[in-house]
CSV table of C-alpha atoms in Angstrom, one decimal:
chain,number,residue,atom,x,y,z
A,1,MET,CA,8.6,54.4,8.5
A,2,PRO,CA,14.5,63.4,7.8
A,3,LEU,CA,14.2,65.1,5.1
A,4,ASP,CA,10.2,64.6,5.2
A,5,ASP,CA,10.3,63.5,8.7
A,6,HIS,CA,9.1,60.0,7.3
A,7,ASP,CA,10.0,56.6,8.6
A,8,HIS,CA,13.6,55.0,7.5
A,9,ASP,CA,14.4,58.5,6.3
A,10,ASP,CA,15.1,59.1,10.1
A,11,ALA,CA,17.6,55.8,10.2
A,12,PHE,CA,19.4,56.9,7.0
A,13,ALA,CA,19.7,60.7,8.5
A,14,ARG,CA,21.7,58.8,11.6
A,15,ARG,CA,23.5,56.5,10.2
A,16,LEU,CA,24.8,59.2,7.8
A,17,SER,CA,25.4,61.6,10.8
A,18,ALA,CA,27.7,58.9,13.0
A,19,ALA,CA,29.6,58.3,10.2
A,20,LEU,CA,30.2,62.4,9.6
A,21,GLU,CA,30.0,63.7,13.2
A,22,ASN,CA,31.5,66.8,13.9
A,23,ALA,CA,31.7,67.3,9.0
A,24,ALA,CA,32.1,71.2,10.5
A,25,HIS,CA,34.6,71.2,11.3
A,26,ALA,CA,36.1,69.0,8.8
A,27,CYS,CA,34.1,66.9,5.3
A,28,PRO,CA,36.7,64.8,4.1
A,29,PRO,CA,36.1,63.0,0.8
A,30,PRO,CA,33.8,60.0,1.7
A,31,SER,CA,35.2,56.5,0.3
A,32,THR,CA,34.3,53.8,-1.6
A,33,ASP,CA,32.9,51.4,1.3
A,34,LEU,CA,30.9,54.8,2.8
A,35,VAL,CA,29.4,55.3,-0.3
A,36,GLY,CA,28.3,51.7,-1.0
A,37,ARG,CA,27.0,51.7,2.7
A,38,ALA,CA,25.3,54.8,2.1
A,39,THR,CA,23.8,54.0,-1.3
A,40,GLU,CA,22.7,50.8,0.2
A,41,ARG,CA,20.9,52.5,3.4
A,42,GLY,CA,19.7,54.9,0.8
A,43,ARG,CA,17.8,52.1,-1.1
A,44,ARG,CA,16.0,50.7,1.5
A,45,MET,CA,14.9,54.4,2.7
A,46,ARG,CA,13.4,54.6,-0.8
A,47,ARG,CA,12.1,51.3,-0.2
A,48,ALA,CA,9.6,52.8,2.0
A,49,ARG,CA,9.2,56.2,0.9
A,50,ALA,CA,7.8,54.5,-2.5
A,51,PHE,CA,5.0,53.9,-0.4
A,52,GLN,CA,4.6,56.9,1.3
A,53,VAL,CA,4.9,59.8,-0.9
A,54,GLY,CA,2.6,60.8,-2.9
A,55,ALA,CA,0.9,57.3,-2.8
A,56,GLY,CA,-0.4,54.5,-0.2
A,57,CYS,CA,1.2,51.6,1.7
A,58,THR,CA,-1.5,49.5,0.8
A,59,ALA,CA,-0.9,46.2,0.7
A,60,LEU,CA,-2.5,43.4,-1.3
A,61,THR,CA,-3.6,40.5,-0.8
A,62,LEU,CA,-2.6,37.9,-3.8
A,63,VAL,CA,-1.3,34.6,-3.7
A,64,ALA,CA,0.4,34.6,-6.6
A,65,LEU,CA,1.1,36.9,-10.0
A,66,GLY,CA,-2.7,36.6,-11.1
A,67,GLY,CA,-3.7,35.1,-7.9
A,68,THR,CA,-6.8,35.7,-5.3
A,69,LEU,CA,-6.9,38.4,-3.6
A,70,LEU,CA,-8.8,38.7,-0.3
A,71,GLY,CA,-12.5,39.0,-1.3
A,72,THR,CA,-13.3,42.4,0.3
A,73,GLY,CA,-15.1,44.9,-0.8
A,74,GLY,CA,-14.4,48.6,0.4
A,75,ALA,CA,-14.1,50.1,3.0
A,76,GLY,CA,-18.3,51.3,2.9
A,77,ASP,CA,-19.1,47.7,1.5
A,78,ALA,CA,-19.0,44.7,2.7
A,79,THR,CA,-19.2,43.5,-0.3
A,80,ALA,CA,-16.9,43.4,-4.0
A,81,PRO,CA,-17.8,45.6,-6.8
A,82,ARG,CA,-20.2,43.7,-9.0
A,83,ASP,CA,-17.8,44.7,-12.3
A,84,VAL,CA,-14.9,42.8,-10.6
A,85,PRO,CA,-15.3,39.4,-11.8
A,86,PRO,CA,-13.8,35.9,-9.7
A,87,ALA,CA,-10.3,35.7,-8.9
A,88,ALA,CA,-8.5,33.4,-10.9
A,89,SER,CA,-7.9,30.4,-9.6
A,90,GLY,CA,-4.1,28.6,-10.1
A,91,PRO,CA,-0.6,30.4,-10.0
A,92,ALA,CA,0.0,30.7,-13.9
A,93,ARG,CA,0.3,34.3,-14.9
A,94,PRO,CA,-0.3,36.0,-18.7
A,95,ALA,CA,2.8,35.8,-20.7
A,96,THR,CA,2.0,39.5,-21.5
A,97,ALA,CA,1.1,41.4,-19.2
A,98,PRO,CA,-2.3,44.0,-19.2
A,99,ALA,CA,-1.4,47.7,-18.7
A,100,ILE,CA,-3.8,49.9,-16.6
A,101,SER,CA,-4.1,53.6,-17.1
A,102,GLY,CA,-3.7,56.3,-14.4
A,103,GLU,CA,-7.6,57.3,-15.0
A,104,GLU,CA,-7.7,53.6,-14.1
A,105,MET,CA,-6.2,53.4,-10.7
A,106,ALA,CA,-8.1,56.6,-9.8
A,107,ALA,CA,-11.3,55.4,-10.8
A,108,ILE,CA,-10.3,52.1,-8.3
A,109,LEU,CA,-9.7,53.9,-5.5
A,110,LYS,CA,-12.1,56.3,-5.7
A,111,SER,CA,-14.9,53.3,-6.1
A,112,LEU,CA,-13.6,52.0,-2.5
A,113,MET,CA,-14.1,54.7,-1.1
A,114,PRO,CA,-17.3,54.9,1.8
A,115,LYS,CA,-20.2,56.3,-0.4
A,116,ASP,CA,-21.8,58.7,2.1
A,117,GLY,CA,-18.7,60.3,1.8
A,118,THR,CA,-17.7,63.0,-1.5
A,119,VAL,CA,-14.5,62.5,-3.7
A,120,SER,CA,-12.6,65.1,-5.4
A,121,ASP,CA,-9.1,65.2,-7.0
A,122,ALA,CA,-8.6,62.3,-8.2
A,123,SER,CA,-5.5,61.2,-10.2
A,124,GLY,CA,-3.3,58.2,-10.8
A,125,THR,CA,-0.4,57.0,-12.9
A,126,GLY,CA,-0.2,53.7,-14.2
A,127,SER,CA,1.8,51.7,-16.4
A,128,ALA,CA,3.5,52.8,-19.8
A,129,GLY,CA,2.9,49.5,-21.2
A,130,ALA,CA,3.5,45.8,-20.1
A,131,GLY,CA,6.2,44.7,-17.5
A,132,ASP,CA,7.2,48.6,-17.7
A,133,LYS,CA,9.9,48.1,-15.6
A,134,ASN,CA,10.9,51.9,-15.1
A,135,ARG,CA,7.4,52.3,-13.5
A,136,THR,CA,8.7,51.2,-10.1
A,137,ALA,CA,4.6,51.6,-8.6
A,138,LEU,CA,1.3,52.0,-9.7
A,139,THR,CA,-0.5,55.3,-7.9
A,140,ALA,CA,-3.3,56.6,-7.0
A,141,LYS,CA,-4.8,59.6,-4.7
A,142,LEU,CA,-7.9,61.2,-4.3
A,143,THR,CA,-9.4,64.1,-1.4
A,144,TYR,CA,-12.2,62.3,0.6
A,145,THR,CA,-14.8,64.1,2.1
A,146,ASP,CA,-17.4,63.6,4.9
A,147,THR,CA,-19.5,65.1,7.8
A,148,HIS,CA,-16.5,64.4,9.6
A,149,GLY,CA,-13.9,66.6,7.3
A,150,THR,CA,-11.5,66.0,5.0
A,151,THR,CA,-9.1,63.2,4.4
A,152,GLY,CA,-5.9,63.3,1.8
A,153,ILE,CA,-5.5,59.2,0.7
A,154,ASP,CA,-2.9,58.2,-1.3
A,155,ILE,CA,-2.3,54.0,-2.2
A,156,ALA,CA,1.2,52.6,-4.4
A,157,VAL,CA,0.9,48.9,-5.5
A,158,ARG,CA,4.6,47.8,-6.2
A,159,ARG,CA,6.3,44.9,-6.5
A,160,LEU,CA,9.4,44.1,-4.3
A,161,GLU,CA,13.0,43.2,-5.4
A,162,PRO,CA,14.7,40.7,-4.6
A,163,GLY,CA,16.3,41.2,-1.1
A,164,ASP,CA,13.9,44.1,0.0
A,165,ARG,CA,11.5,43.8,2.7
A,166,PRO,CA,8.3,45.4,3.0
A,167,GLY,CA,7.8,47.9,5.6
A,168,GLY,CA,6.4,46.8,8.1
A,169,CYS,CA,5.7,47.8,11.7
A,170,LEU,CA,9.2,49.9,12.2
A,171,PRO,CA,11.0,50.2,15.3
A,172,VAL,CA,10.3,51.8,18.1
A,173,GLU,CA,13.8,53.5,18.1
A,174,VAL,CA,12.4,55.5,15.1
A,175,ARG,CA,9.1,55.6,15.0
A,176,PRO,CA,8.0,55.7,19.0
A,177,TYR,CA,4.2,57.1,18.7
A,178,ASP,CA,3.4,54.6,16.2
A,179,THR,CA,0.9,52.1,16.9
A,180,CYS,CA,1.2,48.7,14.8
A,181,GLU,CA,-0.5,45.3,14.5
A,182,ALA,CA,0.4,42.6,11.7
A,183,HIS,CA,-2.4,40.0,10.8
A,184,THR,CA,-0.6,36.9,8.9
A,185,LEU,CA,-3.6,36.0,6.5
A,186,PRO,CA,-4.6,32.6,4.8
A,187,ASP,CA,-2.6,32.9,1.9
A,188,ALA,CA,0.4,33.4,3.3
A,189,SER,CA,0.1,37.2,2.7
A,190,THR,CA,0.7,39.8,6.0
A,191,LEU,CA,-1.5,42.6,6.9
A,192,TYR,CA,-0.1,45.9,8.2
A,193,THR,CA,-2.5,48.7,9.5
A,194,THR,CA,-0.5,51.5,12.0
A,195,LYS,CA,-1.5,55.0,13.4
A,196,SER,CA,1.2,57.6,13.5
A,197,TYR,CA,1.5,61.0,13.1
A,198,THR,CA,3.6,63.2,9.6
A,199,HIS,CA,6.1,64.2,12.1
A,200,PRO,CA,7.3,61.2,14.0
A,201,ASN,CA,8.8,63.1,16.6
A,202,ALA,CA,5.7,63.8,18.8
A,203,ASP,CA,2.5,62.3,19.3
A,204,THR,CA,0.3,65.7,18.2
A,205,GLY,CA,0.1,67.3,14.9
A,206,GLN,CA,-1.6,65.9,11.9
A,207,ARG,CA,-2.4,61.9,12.3
A,208,ARG,CA,-1.4,59.3,9.6
A,209,TRP,CA,-2.4,56.1,9.1
A,210,TYR,CA,-2.1,53.5,7.0
A,211,ALA,CA,-2.2,49.4,6.0
A,212,GLU,CA,0.3,47.4,4.1
A,213,LEU,CA,-0.4,44.3,2.5
A,214,ALA,CA,2.9,42.2,1.5
A,215,THR,CA,1.9,39.4,-0.5
A,216,ALA,CA,4.1,35.6,-0.6
A,217,ASP,CA,5.1,36.5,-4.3
A,218,GLY,CA,6.4,39.8,-3.4
A,219,ALA,CA,3.8,42.5,-3.9
A,220,VAL,CA,3.3,45.3,-1.9
A,221,LEU,CA,-0.1,47.7,-1.8
A,222,PHE,CA,0.4,50.5,0.9
A,223,LEU,CA,-2.6,52.5,1.1
A,224,GLN,CA,-2.2,56.1,3.8
A,225,GLU,CA,-4.7,59.0,4.7
A,226,PHE,CA,-4.2,62.1,6.4
A,227,GLY,CA,-6.4,63.7,8.8
A,228,GLY,CA,-8.3,66.9,7.8
A,229,GLY,CA,-6.3,66.8,4.0
A,230,GLY,CA,-3.3,66.7,1.9
A,231,GLU,CA,0.3,65.3,3.9
A,232,LYS,CA,1.2,68.2,5.8
A,233,ALA,CA,-1.6,70.0,4.9
A,234,SER,CA,-3.2,70.4,8.4
A,235,GLY,CA,-1.5,70.5,11.8
A,236,SER,CA,-5.2,70.0,13.9
A,237,GLY,CA,-4.8,66.6,14.8
A,238,ALA,CA,-8.2,64.9,13.6
A,239,ALA,CA,-8.2,61.7,13.1
A,240,PRO,CA,-8.8,60.2,8.9
A,241,ALA,CA,-12.1,59.6,7.7
A,242,LEU,CA,-11.5,55.9,7.3
A,243,SER,CA,-10.4,53.6,9.7
A,244,VAL,CA,-7.7,51.4,10.3
A,245,GLU,CA,-9.4,48.1,9.0
A,246,GLN,CA,-11.3,50.2,6.4
A,247,LEU,CA,-7.9,50.6,4.9
A,248,GLY,CA,-7.3,47.4,5.5
A,249,GLU,CA,-10.6,46.0,3.3
A,250,VAL,CA,-9.3,48.4,0.8
A,251,VAL,CA,-6.1,47.2,0.5
A,252,ARG,CA,-7.3,43.6,0.4
A,253,SER,CA,-10.6,44.0,-2.5
A,254,PRO,CA,-10.2,42.1,-5.7
A,255,ALA,CA,-10.6,45.3,-7.1
A,256,TRP,CA,-6.5,46.4,-7.6
A,257,ARG,CA,-6.2,42.2,-9.3
A,258,LYS,CA,-5.2,44.6,-12.6
A,259,ALA,CA,-2.9,46.8,-10.9
A,260,VAL,CA,-1.2,44.3,-9.6
A,261,ALA,CA,-1.3,41.9,-13.1
A,262,ALA,CA,0.2,45.1,-14.7
A,263,LEU,CA,3.6,45.1,-12.5
A,264,PRO,CA,6.7,43.4,-14.1
A,265,ALA,CA,7.3,39.5,-14.1
A,266,PRO,CA,9.3,39.2,-10.0
A,267,ALA,CA,13.0,39.3,-10.7
A,268,SER,CA,15.2,36.5,-9.3
A,269,GLY,CA,15.9,36.1,-6.0
A,270,THR,CA,13.5,35.9,-2.9
A,271,PRO,CA,12.1,39.4,-0.9
A,272,THR,CA,12.7,39.3,2.4
A,273,ALA,CA,10.2,39.3,4.8
A,274,PRO,CA,10.2,41.6,7.9
A,275,GLY,CA,12.4,41.0,11.0
A,276,ARG,CA,14.0,37.7,8.8
A,277,GLN,CA,17.9,38.8,9.4
A,278,GLY,CA,21.2,37.2,8.0
A,279,ALA,CA,23.9,36.3,9.1
A,280,ASP,CA,25.8,39.9,9.4
A,281,ASP,CA,22.9,41.0,10.5
A,282,GLN,CA,23.0,39.2,13.2
A,283,ARG,CA,26.2,38.9,14.8
A,284,PRO,CA,26.7,42.9,16.1
A,285,ALA,CA,23.1,42.6,17.8
A,286,GLU,CA,24.5,39.4,19.4
A,287,VAL,CA,27.8,41.3,20.6
A,288,LEU,CA,26.1,44.5,21.6
A,289,THR,CA,23.6,42.3,23.9
A,290,SER,CA,26.5,40.3,25.3
A,291,LEU,CA,28.1,43.7,26.3
A,292,LEU,CA,25.0,45.4,28.4
A,293,PRO,CA,25.6,44.5,32.6
A,294,PRO,CA,23.5,41.8,33.3
A,295,GLY,CA,20.2,42.1,34.8
A,296,GLY,CA,18.6,44.4,32.7
A,297,ARG,CA,15.8,43.5,30.0
A,298,ILE,CA,16.1,44.0,26.3
A,299,THR,CA,13.8,44.4,24.3
A,300,ASP,CA,13.1,45.7,20.8
A,301,ARG,CA,16.3,44.4,19.0
A,302,ASN,CA,16.8,46.0,15.5
A,303,ALA,CA,19.6,45.1,14.1
A,304,ASP,CA,20.0,45.9,9.8
A,305,ALA,CA,23.4,45.7,8.0
A,306,GLY,CA,25.8,46.4,10.9
A,307,LEU,CA,23.6,48.2,12.8
A,308,VAL,CA,22.1,47.8,15.8
A,309,GLN,CA,19.8,49.3,17.7
A,310,LEU,CA,17.9,48.3,21.0
A,311,VAL,CA,15.9,49.1,24.1
A,312,TYR,CA,17.5,48.6,27.8
A,313,ASP,CA,16.0,49.0,30.9
A,314,ASP,CA,17.9,48.6,34.2
A,315,GLY,CA,14.9,49.1,36.1
A,316,HIS,CA,15.9,53.1,36.3
A,317,GLY,CA,14.1,53.6,33.3
A,318,LYS,CA,14.2,52.6,29.1
A,319,SER,CA,17.3,53.6,27.1
A,320,MET,CA,17.7,53.5,23.3
A,321,ILE,CA,21.6,51.4,22.9
A,322,GLU,CA,22.8,51.6,19.1
A,323,ALA,CA,26.3,49.6,17.5
A,324,ASP,CA,26.8,50.9,14.2
A,325,VAL,CA,30.4,48.7,12.9
A,326,GLN,CA,31.8,49.7,8.9
A,327,THR,CA,35.1,48.6,7.1
A,328,GLY,CA,37.3,50.9,5.0
A,329,MET,CA,36.2,54.1,7.2
A,330,ALA,CA,39.8,55.6,7.4
A,331,ASP,CA,39.9,58.0,5.0
A,332,ALA,CA,36.2,58.9,5.3
A,333,LEU,CA,36.9,59.6,9.0
A,334,SER,CA,40.2,61.6,8.5
A,335,GLY,CA,40.2,64.9,10.5
A,336,LEU,CA,37.4,64.1,12.9
A,337,MET,CA,38.4,62.1,15.4
A,338,ASP,CA,39.8,64.6,16.7
A,339,CYS,CA,37.5,67.0,19.5
A,340,PRO,CA,36.5,70.4,17.4
A,341,PRO,CA,38.5,72.8,19.3
A,342,ASP,CA,35.2,74.7,21.2
A,343,SER,CA,34.3,71.4,21.8
A,344,GLY,CA,35.4,71.4,25.9
A,345,SER,CA,37.0,68.7,27.8
A,346,SER,CA,33.9,67.6,29.6
A,347,HIS,CA,32.1,67.1,27.0
A,348,CYS,CA,34.1,65.2,23.7
A,349,ARG,CA,37.6,63.5,24.5
A,350,SER,CA,39.8,61.4,22.1
A,351,GLU,CA,43.0,59.3,22.0
A,352,THR,CA,45.0,57.4,20.6
A,353,LEU,CA,45.9,54.1,21.2
A,354,PRO,CA,49.4,52.6,21.1
A,355,ASP,CA,48.5,50.3,18.5
A,356,GLY,CA,47.5,53.5,16.5
A,357,THR,CA,43.2,52.8,17.0
A,358,ARG,CA,42.0,56.3,17.3
A,359,VAL,CA,39.2,56.5,19.9
A,360,LYS,CA,36.6,60.1,20.4
A,361,VAL,CA,34.4,60.0,23.4
A,362,THR,CA,31.0,62.5,23.1
A,363,GLN,CA,27.9,64.1,25.4
A,364,ALA,CA,25.7,66.0,23.7
A,365,PRO,CA,22.4,67.0,23.5
A,366,SER,CA,19.9,65.1,21.1
A,367,GLU,CA,20.0,66.6,17.3
A,368,LYS,CA,16.1,65.7,17.9
A,369,GLY,CA,15.6,68.7,20.3
A,370,GLY,CA,14.6,68.2,23.6
A,371,SER,CA,16.2,67.6,26.9
A,372,ALA,CA,17.6,64.2,25.9
A,373,VAL,CA,21.2,63.6,26.0
A,374,VAL,CA,24.0,61.6,23.6
A,375,ARG,CA,26.6,59.9,25.0
A,376,ALA,CA,28.8,58.1,22.3
A,377,ALA,CA,32.2,56.4,21.9
A,378,ASP,CA,33.1,56.5,18.4
A,379,THR,CA,36.5,53.8,17.4
A,380,LEU,CA,38.5,53.9,14.7
A,381,ARG,CA,41.1,51.0,13.5
A,382,PRO,CA,44.3,51.5,11.4
A,383,ASP,CA,43.4,49.5,9.0
A,384,GLY,CA,39.5,50.9,8.7
A,385,ARG,CA,37.2,49.2,11.1
A,386,ARG,CA,34.9,51.5,13.2
A,387,VAL,CA,32.6,51.0,16.0
A,388,LEU,CA,30.6,53.6,17.0
A,389,VAL,CA,28.2,52.9,20.4
A,390,ARG,CA,25.2,55.3,21.7
A,391,GLU,CA,22.9,55.4,24.1
A,392,ILE,CA,20.1,58.2,24.9
A,393,ASN,CA,18.2,58.8,28.1
A,394,SER,CA,15.1,57.3,25.8
A,395,TYR,CA,13.9,54.8,24.4
A,396,ALA,CA,14.0,56.2,21.1
A,397,GLU,CA,15.6,59.6,19.6
A,398,SER,CA,13.1,61.6,19.3
A,399,GLY,CA,10.8,60.2,22.4
A,400,PRO,CA,10.6,61.8,25.5
A,401,VAL,CA,13.2,61.6,28.3
A,402,THR,CA,12.8,58.7,30.4
A,403,ARG,CA,15.8,59.0,32.8
A,404,PRO,CA,18.0,62.0,33.5
A,405,GLU,CA,20.8,60.2,32.0
A,406,PRO,CA,21.7,56.8,30.0
A,407,PRO,CA,22.2,54.1,32.2
A,408,LEU,CA,26.2,54.1,31.3
A,409,SER,CA,29.0,56.1,31.8
A,410,PRO,CA,31.0,57.4,28.9
A,411,ASP,CA,34.1,55.3,30.2
A,412,ARG,CA,31.7,51.8,29.6
A,413,LEU,CA,30.7,53.3,26.0
A,414,ARG,CA,34.5,53.6,25.6
A,415,THR,CA,35.3,50.2,27.0
A,416,MET,CA,32.3,48.5,24.7
A,417,ALA,CA,33.3,50.1,21.6
A,418,LEU,CA,36.9,48.4,21.8
A,419,ASP,CA,36.3,45.0,22.6
A,420,PRO,CA,36.9,42.7,20.2
A,421,LYS,CA,34.5,40.5,19.8
A,422,TRP,CA,33.1,43.1,17.3
A,423,PHE,CA,35.5,41.9,14.3
A,424,GLY,CA,35.7,38.0,15.5
């Protein structure tokens, strides 16, 4: 959906803190592999964040570049704006993409607001020229006020890079209080609508609602609004002015056709749809599932490049269990597989096995605060292969506690982390 408490920032922080656990005890320089893995996760985080900071996650229903947007109008008018020509038929794209200015972006967003309110502080960023690849997103933002209050609204329009995924409905492990729906549209685009909060750690505070439209050819519009004003401008919990259905209408409007046409042409390769995972993503999920006690219910499985998270319910409450499988971590974890001197034997124990594998088992309060308990078994093979298995007595680390303790004992976690299945 963390530096700013936003969606994929949380996943990035989780992976980084796992790699550098007890960093205060020792801080070695990272290995080349760690840097590469962190860069890739940061890249995914920035892709999601690009639609959340200063721009909205509105998604555009466009069949092909220059294709057809759905014929809905603004949130306050079911009819498309009269100055918007009919959508072009056919997939042809002009050889030279037209430019669009920031003023035009702001004017489009303003024209799609309900007519019974007032707009202020409208601004935008356009393309510097045809096919400008330095402009990652075209954006617009404004403040909308009606009889119910004030709402900050912003949008970003961009194109996915090969291998990118739209934000989509984020995992419950990352955003435990989100309410998200996905709708597949007739032109193969997907519309996501989400009710969330600016801070993901609780179901209180400023409300943040957004709509994301991901098209079949890799264009994405992300539109978001914040109740009470701009982002973090209010903690009242007031509902935003536009419903998520209205947000969906705005991102589907053909008024955005020019903005989409101004995006750089698609790069070679295919963007990845939400939920589609490669073979490398699947293996850790399959191994973790096979190592859990039988008879429990497994839901909300989320796998991505060696990191898998899922929710496990043994009948006594839901728990998040995750596994992180890495290679080349010997240098990065040098000195970090020992327990800190003041940890206490009941909360941390470390050992070296006869084959040289380092093992550290810990139990500590959640880094997100509250009363959640986190148990972890961290293992480092002599060749730098690492498996970290964690569990929390909640379905999300920032969610409510669902049972007194996590379901698996520290010894069970240790056995799971040392299982040879992780590396085939």
